[in-house]
XYZ file of C-alpha atoms in Angstrom:
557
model
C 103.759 81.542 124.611
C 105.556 77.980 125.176
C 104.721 75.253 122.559
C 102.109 72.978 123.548
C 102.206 69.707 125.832
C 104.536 67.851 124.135
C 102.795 64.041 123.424
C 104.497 61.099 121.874
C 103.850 62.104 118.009
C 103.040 58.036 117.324
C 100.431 57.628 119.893
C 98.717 61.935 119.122
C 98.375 60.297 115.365
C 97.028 56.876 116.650
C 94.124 59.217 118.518
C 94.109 61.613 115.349
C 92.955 58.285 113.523
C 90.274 57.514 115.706
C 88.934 60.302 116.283
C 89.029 61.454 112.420
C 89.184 58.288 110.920
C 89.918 58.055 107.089
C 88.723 61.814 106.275
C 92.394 63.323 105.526
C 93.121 63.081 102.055
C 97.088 63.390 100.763
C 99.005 66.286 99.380
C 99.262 66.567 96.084
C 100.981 69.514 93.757
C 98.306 71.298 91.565
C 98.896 71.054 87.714
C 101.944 73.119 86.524
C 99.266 74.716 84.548
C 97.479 76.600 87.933
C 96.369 77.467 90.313
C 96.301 81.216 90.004
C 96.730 82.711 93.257
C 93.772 84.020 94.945
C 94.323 87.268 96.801
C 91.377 87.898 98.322
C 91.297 88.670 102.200
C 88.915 90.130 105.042
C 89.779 92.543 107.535
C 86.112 92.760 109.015
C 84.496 90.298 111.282
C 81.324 88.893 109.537
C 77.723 87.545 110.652
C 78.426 84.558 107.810
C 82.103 83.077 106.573
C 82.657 83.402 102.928
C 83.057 80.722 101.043
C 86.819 78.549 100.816
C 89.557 80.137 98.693
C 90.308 77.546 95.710
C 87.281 75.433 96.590
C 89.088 74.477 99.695
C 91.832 72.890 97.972
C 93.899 69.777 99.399
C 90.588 70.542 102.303
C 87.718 70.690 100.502
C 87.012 66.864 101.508
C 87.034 68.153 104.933
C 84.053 69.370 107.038
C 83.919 71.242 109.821
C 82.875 68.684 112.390
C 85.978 66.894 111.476
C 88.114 68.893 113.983
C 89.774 67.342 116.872
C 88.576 67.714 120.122
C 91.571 66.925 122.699
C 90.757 68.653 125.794
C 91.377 72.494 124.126
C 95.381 70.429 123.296
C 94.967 70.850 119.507
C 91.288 71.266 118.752
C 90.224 71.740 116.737
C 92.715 70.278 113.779
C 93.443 68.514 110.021
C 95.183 65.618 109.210
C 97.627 66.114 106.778
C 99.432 63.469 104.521
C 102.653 63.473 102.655
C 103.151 66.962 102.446
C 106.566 68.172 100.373
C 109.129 69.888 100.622
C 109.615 73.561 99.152
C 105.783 73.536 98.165
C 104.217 76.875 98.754
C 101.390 76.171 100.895
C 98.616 79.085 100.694
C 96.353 78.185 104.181
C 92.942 80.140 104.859
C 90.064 79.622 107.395
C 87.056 81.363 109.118
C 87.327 81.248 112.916
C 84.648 82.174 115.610
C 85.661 82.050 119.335
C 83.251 81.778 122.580
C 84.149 82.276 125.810
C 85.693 85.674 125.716
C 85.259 88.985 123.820
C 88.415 88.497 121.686
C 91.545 86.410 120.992
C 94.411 86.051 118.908
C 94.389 82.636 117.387
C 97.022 80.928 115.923
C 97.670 78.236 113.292
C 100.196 75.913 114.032
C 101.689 73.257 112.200
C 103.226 69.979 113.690
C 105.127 67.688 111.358
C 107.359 64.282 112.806
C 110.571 66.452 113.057
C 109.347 69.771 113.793
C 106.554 72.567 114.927
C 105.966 75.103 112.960
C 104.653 77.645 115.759
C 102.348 80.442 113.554
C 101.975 79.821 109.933
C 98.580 82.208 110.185
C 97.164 83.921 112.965
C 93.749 86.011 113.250
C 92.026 88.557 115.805
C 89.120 86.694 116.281
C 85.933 88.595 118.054
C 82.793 86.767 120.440
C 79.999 86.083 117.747
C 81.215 86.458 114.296
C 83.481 85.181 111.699
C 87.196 86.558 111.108
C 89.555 85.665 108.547
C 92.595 84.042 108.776
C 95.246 83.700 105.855
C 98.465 82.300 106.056
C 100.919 79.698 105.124
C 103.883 77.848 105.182
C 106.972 75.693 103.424
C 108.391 72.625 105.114
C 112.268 72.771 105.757
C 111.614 68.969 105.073
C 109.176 66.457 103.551
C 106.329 65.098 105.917
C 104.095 61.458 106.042
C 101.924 62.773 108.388
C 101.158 66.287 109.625
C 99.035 67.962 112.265
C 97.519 71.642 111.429
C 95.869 72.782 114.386
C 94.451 76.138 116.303
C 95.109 77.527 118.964
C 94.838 80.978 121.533
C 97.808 82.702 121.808
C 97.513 82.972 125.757
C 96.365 80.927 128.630
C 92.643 81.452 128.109
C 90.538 78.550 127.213
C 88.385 79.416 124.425
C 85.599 77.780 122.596
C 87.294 77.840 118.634
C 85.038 77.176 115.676
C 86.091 76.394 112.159
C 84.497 77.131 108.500
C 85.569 77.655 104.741
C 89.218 75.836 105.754
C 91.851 76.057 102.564
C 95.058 74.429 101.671
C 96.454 74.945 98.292
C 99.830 73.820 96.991
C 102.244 75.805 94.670
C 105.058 74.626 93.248
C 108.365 76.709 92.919
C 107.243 76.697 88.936
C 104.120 77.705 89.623
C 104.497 80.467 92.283
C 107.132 82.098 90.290
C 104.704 81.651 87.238
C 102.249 83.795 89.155
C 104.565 86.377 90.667
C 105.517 87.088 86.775
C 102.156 87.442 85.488
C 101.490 89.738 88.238
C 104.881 91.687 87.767
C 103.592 91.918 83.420
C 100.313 93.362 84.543
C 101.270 95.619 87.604
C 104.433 96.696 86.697
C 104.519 96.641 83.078
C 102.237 98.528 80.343
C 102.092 97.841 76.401
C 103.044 100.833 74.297
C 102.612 101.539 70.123
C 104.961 103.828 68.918
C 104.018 105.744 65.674
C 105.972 107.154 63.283
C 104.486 109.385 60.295
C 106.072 112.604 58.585
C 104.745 115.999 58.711
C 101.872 114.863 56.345
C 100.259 112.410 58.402
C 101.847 109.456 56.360
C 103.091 106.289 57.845
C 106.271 105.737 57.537
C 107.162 101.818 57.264
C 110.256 100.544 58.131
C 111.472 103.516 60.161
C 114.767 102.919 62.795
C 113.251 102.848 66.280
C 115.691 103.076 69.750
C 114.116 102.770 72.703
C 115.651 103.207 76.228
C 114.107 103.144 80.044
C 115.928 106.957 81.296
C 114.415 106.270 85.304
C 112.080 103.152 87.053
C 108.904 104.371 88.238
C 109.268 101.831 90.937
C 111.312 102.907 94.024
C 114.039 100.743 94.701
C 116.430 101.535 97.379
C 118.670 101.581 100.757
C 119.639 103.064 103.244
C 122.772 105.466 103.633
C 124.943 106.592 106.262
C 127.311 109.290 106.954
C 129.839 107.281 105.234
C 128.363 108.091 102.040
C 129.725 112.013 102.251
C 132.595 112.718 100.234
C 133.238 109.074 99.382
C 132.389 109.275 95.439
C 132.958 105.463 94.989
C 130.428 104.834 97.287
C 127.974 107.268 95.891
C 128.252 106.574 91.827
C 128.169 103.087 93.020
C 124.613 104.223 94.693
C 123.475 105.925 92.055
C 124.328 103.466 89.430
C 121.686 101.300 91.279
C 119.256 102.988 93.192
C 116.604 105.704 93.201
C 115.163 105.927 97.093
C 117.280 106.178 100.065
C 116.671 106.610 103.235
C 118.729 108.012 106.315
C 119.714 105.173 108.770
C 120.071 106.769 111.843
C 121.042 110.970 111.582
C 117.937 112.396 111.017
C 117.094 110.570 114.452
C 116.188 112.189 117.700
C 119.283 111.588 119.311
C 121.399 112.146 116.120
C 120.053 115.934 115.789
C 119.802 117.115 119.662
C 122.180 114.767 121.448
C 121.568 117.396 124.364
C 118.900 119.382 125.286
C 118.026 122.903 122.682
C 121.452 121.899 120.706
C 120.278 121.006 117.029
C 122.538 119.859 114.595
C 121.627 118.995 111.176
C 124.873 119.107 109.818
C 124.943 115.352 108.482
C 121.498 115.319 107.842
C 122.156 118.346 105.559
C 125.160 117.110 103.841
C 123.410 113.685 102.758
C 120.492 115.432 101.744
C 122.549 117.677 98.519
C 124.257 113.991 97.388
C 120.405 112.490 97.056
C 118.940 116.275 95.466
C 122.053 116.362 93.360
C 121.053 112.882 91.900
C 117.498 113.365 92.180
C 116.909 110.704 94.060
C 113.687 110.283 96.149
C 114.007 109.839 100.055
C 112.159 108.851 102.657
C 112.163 110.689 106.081
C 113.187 108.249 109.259
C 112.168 108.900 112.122
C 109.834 111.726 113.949
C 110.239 109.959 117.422
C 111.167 106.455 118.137
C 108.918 104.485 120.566
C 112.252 102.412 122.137
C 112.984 104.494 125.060
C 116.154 102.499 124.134
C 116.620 104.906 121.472
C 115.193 108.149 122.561
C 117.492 110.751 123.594
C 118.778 110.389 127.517
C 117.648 113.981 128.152
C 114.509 113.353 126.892
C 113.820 110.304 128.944
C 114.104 112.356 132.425
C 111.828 115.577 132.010
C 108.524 115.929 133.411
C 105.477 115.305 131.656
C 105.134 119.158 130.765
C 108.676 119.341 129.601
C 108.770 116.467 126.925
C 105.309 117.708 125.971
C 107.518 121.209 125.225
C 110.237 119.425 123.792
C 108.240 117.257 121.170
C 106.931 120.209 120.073
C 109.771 121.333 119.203
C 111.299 118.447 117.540
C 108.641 118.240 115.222
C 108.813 121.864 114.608
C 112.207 121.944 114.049
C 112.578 119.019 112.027
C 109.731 119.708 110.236
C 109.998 123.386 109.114
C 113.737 122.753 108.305
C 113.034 120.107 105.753
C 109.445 120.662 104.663
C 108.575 119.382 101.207
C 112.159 117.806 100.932
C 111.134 114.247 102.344
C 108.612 111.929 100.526
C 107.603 110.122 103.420
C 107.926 110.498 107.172
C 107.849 107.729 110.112
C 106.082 109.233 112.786
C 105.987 107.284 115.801
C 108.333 104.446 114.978
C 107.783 100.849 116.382
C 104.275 101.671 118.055
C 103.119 98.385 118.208
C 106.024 97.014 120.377
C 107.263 100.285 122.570
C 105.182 103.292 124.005
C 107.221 105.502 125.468
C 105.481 108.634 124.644
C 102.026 107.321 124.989
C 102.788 106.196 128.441
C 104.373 109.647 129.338
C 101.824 111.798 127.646
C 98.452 109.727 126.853
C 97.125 107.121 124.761
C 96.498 110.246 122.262
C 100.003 111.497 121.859
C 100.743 109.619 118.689
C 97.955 110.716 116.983
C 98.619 114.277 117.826
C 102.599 113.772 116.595
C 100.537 112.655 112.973
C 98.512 116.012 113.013
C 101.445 118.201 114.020
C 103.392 116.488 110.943
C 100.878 116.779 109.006
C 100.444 120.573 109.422
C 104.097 120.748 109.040
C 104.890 119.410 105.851
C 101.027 118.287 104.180
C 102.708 117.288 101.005
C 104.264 114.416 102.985
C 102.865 110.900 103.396
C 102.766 109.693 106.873
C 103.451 105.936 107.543
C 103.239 104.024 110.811
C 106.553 101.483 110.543
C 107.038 98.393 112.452
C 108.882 94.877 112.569
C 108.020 91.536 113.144
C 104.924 92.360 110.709
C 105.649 90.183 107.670
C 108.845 88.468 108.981
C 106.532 86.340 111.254
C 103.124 85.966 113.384
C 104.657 84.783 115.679
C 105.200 87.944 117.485
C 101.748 88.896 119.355
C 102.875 92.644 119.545
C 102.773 93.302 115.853
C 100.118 90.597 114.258
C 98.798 92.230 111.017
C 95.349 92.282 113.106
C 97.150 94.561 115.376
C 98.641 96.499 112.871
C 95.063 97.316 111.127
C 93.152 98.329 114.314
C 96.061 100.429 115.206
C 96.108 102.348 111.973
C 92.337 102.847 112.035
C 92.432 103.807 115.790
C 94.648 106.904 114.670
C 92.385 107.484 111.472
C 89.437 107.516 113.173
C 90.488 110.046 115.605
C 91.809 112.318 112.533
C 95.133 111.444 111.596
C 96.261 111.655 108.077
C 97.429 108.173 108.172
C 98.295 107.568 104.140
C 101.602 104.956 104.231
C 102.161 101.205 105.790
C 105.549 100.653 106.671
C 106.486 96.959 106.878
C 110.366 96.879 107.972
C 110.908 93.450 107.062
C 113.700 92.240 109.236
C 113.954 88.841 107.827
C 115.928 85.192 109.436
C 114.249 82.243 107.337
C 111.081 84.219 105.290
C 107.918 82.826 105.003
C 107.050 83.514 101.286
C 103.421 82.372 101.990
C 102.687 84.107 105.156
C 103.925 87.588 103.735
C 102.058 87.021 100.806
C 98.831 86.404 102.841
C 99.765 89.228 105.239
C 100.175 91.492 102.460
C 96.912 90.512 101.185
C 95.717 91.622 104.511
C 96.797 94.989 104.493
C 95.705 95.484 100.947
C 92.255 95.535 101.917
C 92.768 99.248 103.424
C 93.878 100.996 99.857
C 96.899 102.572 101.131
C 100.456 102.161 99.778
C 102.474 99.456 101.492
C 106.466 99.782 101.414
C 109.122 97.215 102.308
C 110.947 99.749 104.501
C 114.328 98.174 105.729
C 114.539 94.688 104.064
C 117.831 92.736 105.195
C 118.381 89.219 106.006
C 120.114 87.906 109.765
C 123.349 88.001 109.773
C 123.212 84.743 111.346
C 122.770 83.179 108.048
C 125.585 82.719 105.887
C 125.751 84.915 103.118
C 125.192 82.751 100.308
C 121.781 81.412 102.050
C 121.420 85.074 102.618
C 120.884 86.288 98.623
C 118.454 83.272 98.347
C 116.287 84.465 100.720
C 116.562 87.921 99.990
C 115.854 87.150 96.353
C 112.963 85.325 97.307
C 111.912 88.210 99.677
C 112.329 91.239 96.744
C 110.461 89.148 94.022
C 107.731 88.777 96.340
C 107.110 92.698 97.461
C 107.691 93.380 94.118
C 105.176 91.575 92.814
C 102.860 91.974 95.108
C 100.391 94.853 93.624
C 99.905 97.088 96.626
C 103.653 97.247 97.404
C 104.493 100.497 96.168
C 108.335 101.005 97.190
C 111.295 98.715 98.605
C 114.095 99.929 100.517
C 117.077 97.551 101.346
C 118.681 98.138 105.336
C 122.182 97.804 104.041
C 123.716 101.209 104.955
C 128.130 100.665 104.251
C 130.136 100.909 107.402
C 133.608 100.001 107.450
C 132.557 97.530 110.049
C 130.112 96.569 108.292
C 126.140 96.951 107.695
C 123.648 96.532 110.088
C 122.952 93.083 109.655
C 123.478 92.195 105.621
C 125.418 94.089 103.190
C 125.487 94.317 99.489
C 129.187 94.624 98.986
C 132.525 94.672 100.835
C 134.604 97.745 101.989
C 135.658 97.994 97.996
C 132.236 97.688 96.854
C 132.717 94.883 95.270
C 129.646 92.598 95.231
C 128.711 90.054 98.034
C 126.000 87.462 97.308
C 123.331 89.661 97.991
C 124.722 92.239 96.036
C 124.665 89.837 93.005
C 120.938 89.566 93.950
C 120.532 93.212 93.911
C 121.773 93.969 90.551
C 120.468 90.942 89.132
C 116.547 92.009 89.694
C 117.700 95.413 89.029
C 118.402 94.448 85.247
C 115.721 92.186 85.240
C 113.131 95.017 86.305
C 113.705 97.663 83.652
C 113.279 97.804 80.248
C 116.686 97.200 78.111
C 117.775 99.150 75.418
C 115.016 98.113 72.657
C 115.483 98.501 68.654
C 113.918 97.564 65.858
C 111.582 99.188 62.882
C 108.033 99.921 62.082
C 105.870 98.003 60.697
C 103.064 98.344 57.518
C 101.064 100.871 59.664
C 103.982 102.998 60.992
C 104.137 101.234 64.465
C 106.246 99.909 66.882
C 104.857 97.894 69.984
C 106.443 96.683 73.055
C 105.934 96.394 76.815
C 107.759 98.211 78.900
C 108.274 98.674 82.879
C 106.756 101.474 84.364
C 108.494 104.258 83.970
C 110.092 107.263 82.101
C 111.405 106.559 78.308
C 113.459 108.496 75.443
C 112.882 107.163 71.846
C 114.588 107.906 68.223
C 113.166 107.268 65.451
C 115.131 107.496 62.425
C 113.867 107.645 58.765
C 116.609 108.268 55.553
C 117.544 111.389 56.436
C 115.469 112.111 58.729
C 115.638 111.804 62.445
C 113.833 112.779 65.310
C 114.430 112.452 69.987
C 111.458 112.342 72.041
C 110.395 111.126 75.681
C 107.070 110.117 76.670
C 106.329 108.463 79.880
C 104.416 105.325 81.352
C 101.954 104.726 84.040
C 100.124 102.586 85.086
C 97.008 101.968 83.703
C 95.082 98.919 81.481
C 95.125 100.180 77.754
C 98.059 100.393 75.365
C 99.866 103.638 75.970
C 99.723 105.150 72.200
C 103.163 107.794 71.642
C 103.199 109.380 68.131
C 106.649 110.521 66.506
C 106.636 113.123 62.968
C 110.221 112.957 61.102
């Protein structure tokens, strides 16, 4: 969709003025001591709206017959004063349309140097309320801001507001939140104690702890170039857990031509990740993009790909069952159906079944872009993204993983948190599956934004795995890589390893105390311990889950 009419932004805030008057109230940063961040979202369209997040925050002077009615231009909208720069802005509303059965509405944000085109966008239904969440940080500070609604198409629609929220966070006080979220999601308190064979605490007792694996996947993408290079692969190891296959376990990687499988590559990658135990996710099953599907495919009759994608699941699926953690089904659904056009609307759910019978131990995941990097795309809204993966549940599919890609240019911390929030709501596991920054940014700007991006998936309680796209060709990655040709780091390599030591538990020491204890709090995870007491010494492991109470480990020397 093209931006709106373009007005003189002078004389739009002289009519803002008298239509609104004096009702906008300015921005101001909350305490340093709160807000706590409010996750709470709706997926379901309601008879009533619920009541403002944060009391309505910066809004809750506002009511709802304060919009702006200009002709269906930017109606209705808020006044906004002397918003800041690099404040977090968490935005939610209630929106009810009339006039058609459904539309995708958009929040939009116009500031005296720029528009911000979606900061929040909703499905909205005929009759009820739906929830919108979003958000947004100015590249620049602004006097006097517009926040308006709007449908994504050409339709005029009757849009009507309720429960509007705007709440500031400072840098300080997001990251303040994103911690305490990390110390209670990610991290568990544990008492060691140490007695001897008696029963009798033993005070003062030599305690080393140490973190042996995360229970967190963290992880990237390989390539072919990984096989046989060793520097490549301690360096892997070293850092990650997860991997995932870029592009050979792909259609037109394995049967380039018609009945001629080769898994040779897929093969070889798979004993370097076995050999180091390290978890791996299965990408893809088929591949929307007719882009990307195989050229033989793309020509057979409708009987013959039917044949052949029986096969490829077959194949793929028998040769590898159990080995994979995950599988992508039907990549990209939301923006390409090439299958579904060739074989029926119900072709994707019958790949998920087929899988499913293949290899039930694995978790299925829809994947798609354009998700959390933005709303701005109307072919992959997290609306869109819901009713899509209920569509296929409803009709049977084991549909148990949300893939979120996570192509990023310039991230949106508050949109993906409020997106995120979204997808919550269904109780499935959400993974980050192919995180990378443009290359069109320089690499320096690039680590910023991918730090900003990791701390907030990571922190985010219903993100459940991260995988990084940065797969080591000599020419390159595909659009950001961690180090050079040498592996030595690049900015966002620095990143990398940076969170990596910040996320596990160091090597801990210390003694016992009067009762024969020794408490700390650890990242999830799996641990060895020795205790040490005169002569007496004793190794054990124990591991750590999550879970609300202190996880109690006794040791006899």
């Amino acid at each position: 969709m093209e931006d709106p009419p373009v007005l003189c932004f002078l004389s739009l805030l002289k009519l803002l003025f008298l239509c609104i008057g004096f009702f906008s109230k300015p921005c101001s940063s909350a305490p340093y001591d709160g807000p706590f961040y409010d996750s709470s979202a709706y997926t379901e369209c309601k008879p009533q709206p619920e009541d403002p997040l944060y009391n309505g925050g910066i809004l809750k002077d506002y009511a709802t017959e304060n919009g702006l009615e200009t002709a269906g231009v930017y109606s209705p909208a808020f006044v906004l004063q002397n918003l800041t720069h690099s404040t977090k802005y968490c935005f939610s509303i209630w929106i009810k349309i009339a006039g058609a059965d459904s539309a995708l509405i958009k929040a939009r944000l116009l500031t005296e140097n720029m528009t911000y085109n979606c900061i929040g966008s909703v499905v909205s239904k005929n009759g009820c309320w739906s929830f919108l969440k979003g958000g947004f940080v100015l590249d620049s500070p602004s006097q006097l801001s517009i926040l308006f609604f709007q449908n994504a198409d050409s339709r005029e629609v009757d849009i009507s507001i309720a429960s509007a929220s705007l709440q500031p966070f400072t840098d300080q006080q997001w990251r303040m939140n994103q911690e305490y979220i990390i110390n209670t999601e990610r991290k568990r308190a544990v008492t060691l104690h140490v007695s001897d064979v008696e029963g009798n605490r033993l005070q003062g007792a030599a305690i080393m702890v140490e973190q042996s694996s995360k229970d967190f996947p963290f992880g990237s993408a390989i390539a072919k170039t990984i096989i046989g290079n060793l520097p490549y692969q301690n360096w892997f190891v070293k850092r990650f857990n997860a991997a995932v296959f870029e592009n050979e376990l792909k259609w037109y990687a394995t049967e380039p031509e018609r009945g001629k499988t080769n898994y040779t590559l897929a093969d070889q990658m798979l004993e370097f990740v076995r050999a180091n135990q390290i978890a791996v996710r299965g990408h893809n099953i088929f591949w929307e993009d007719p882009l990307y599907t195989p050229a033989w495919v793309r020509n057979l009759t409708s009987e013959e790909l039917r044949s052949a994608v029986e096969s490829r699941i077959q194949s793929l699926m028998n040769k590898y069952r159990e080995e994979f953690i995950h599988w992508d089904v039907s990549n990209e659904m939301l923006h390409f159906n090439f299958y579904e056009q060739r074989l029926g609307r119900n072709a994707t759910l019958h790949f998920f079944e087929i899988a499913h019978q293949s290899d039930p131990l694995a978790t299925l995941f829809m994947n798609d872009f354009n998700v959390i990097e933005t709303c701005a795309d109307v072919n992959s809204t997290v609306d869109d993204y819901i009713s899509r993966l209920r569509e296929l549940q409803r009709g049977g599919a084991k549909m148990e993983g949300i893939g979120l890609e996570g192509h990023f240019t310039v991230p949106n911390i508050p949109l993906m948190r409020a997106i995120l929030d979204k997808l919550a709501t269904l109780g499935l596991p959400v993974w980050l599956t192919e995180i990378d920054i443009s290359k069109t940014i320089d690499k320096q700007t690039q680590a910023i934004y991918l730090e900003d991006v990791l701390r907030e998936g990571f922190s985010h309680p219903s993100v459940t795995g991260i995988m990084l796209w940065t797969a080591l060709h000599p020419n390159g990655c595909y659009q950001m890589c961690l180090t050079d040709n040498d592996l030595q780091n690049l900015p966002a390599g620095d990143v990398v390893d940076k969170l990596l030591t910040e996320w596990e538990t160091g090597e801990l020491t210390g003694q016992t105390d009067e009762h024969g204890s020794y408490s700390f709090y650890g990242f999830l995870g799996e641990y060895k311990v020795n205790a040490r007491y005169g002569d007496k010494s004793a190794n054990a492991t124990f591991s750590l889950s999550r879970g609300d109470e202190t996880r109690h480990f006794s040791i006899q020397l």
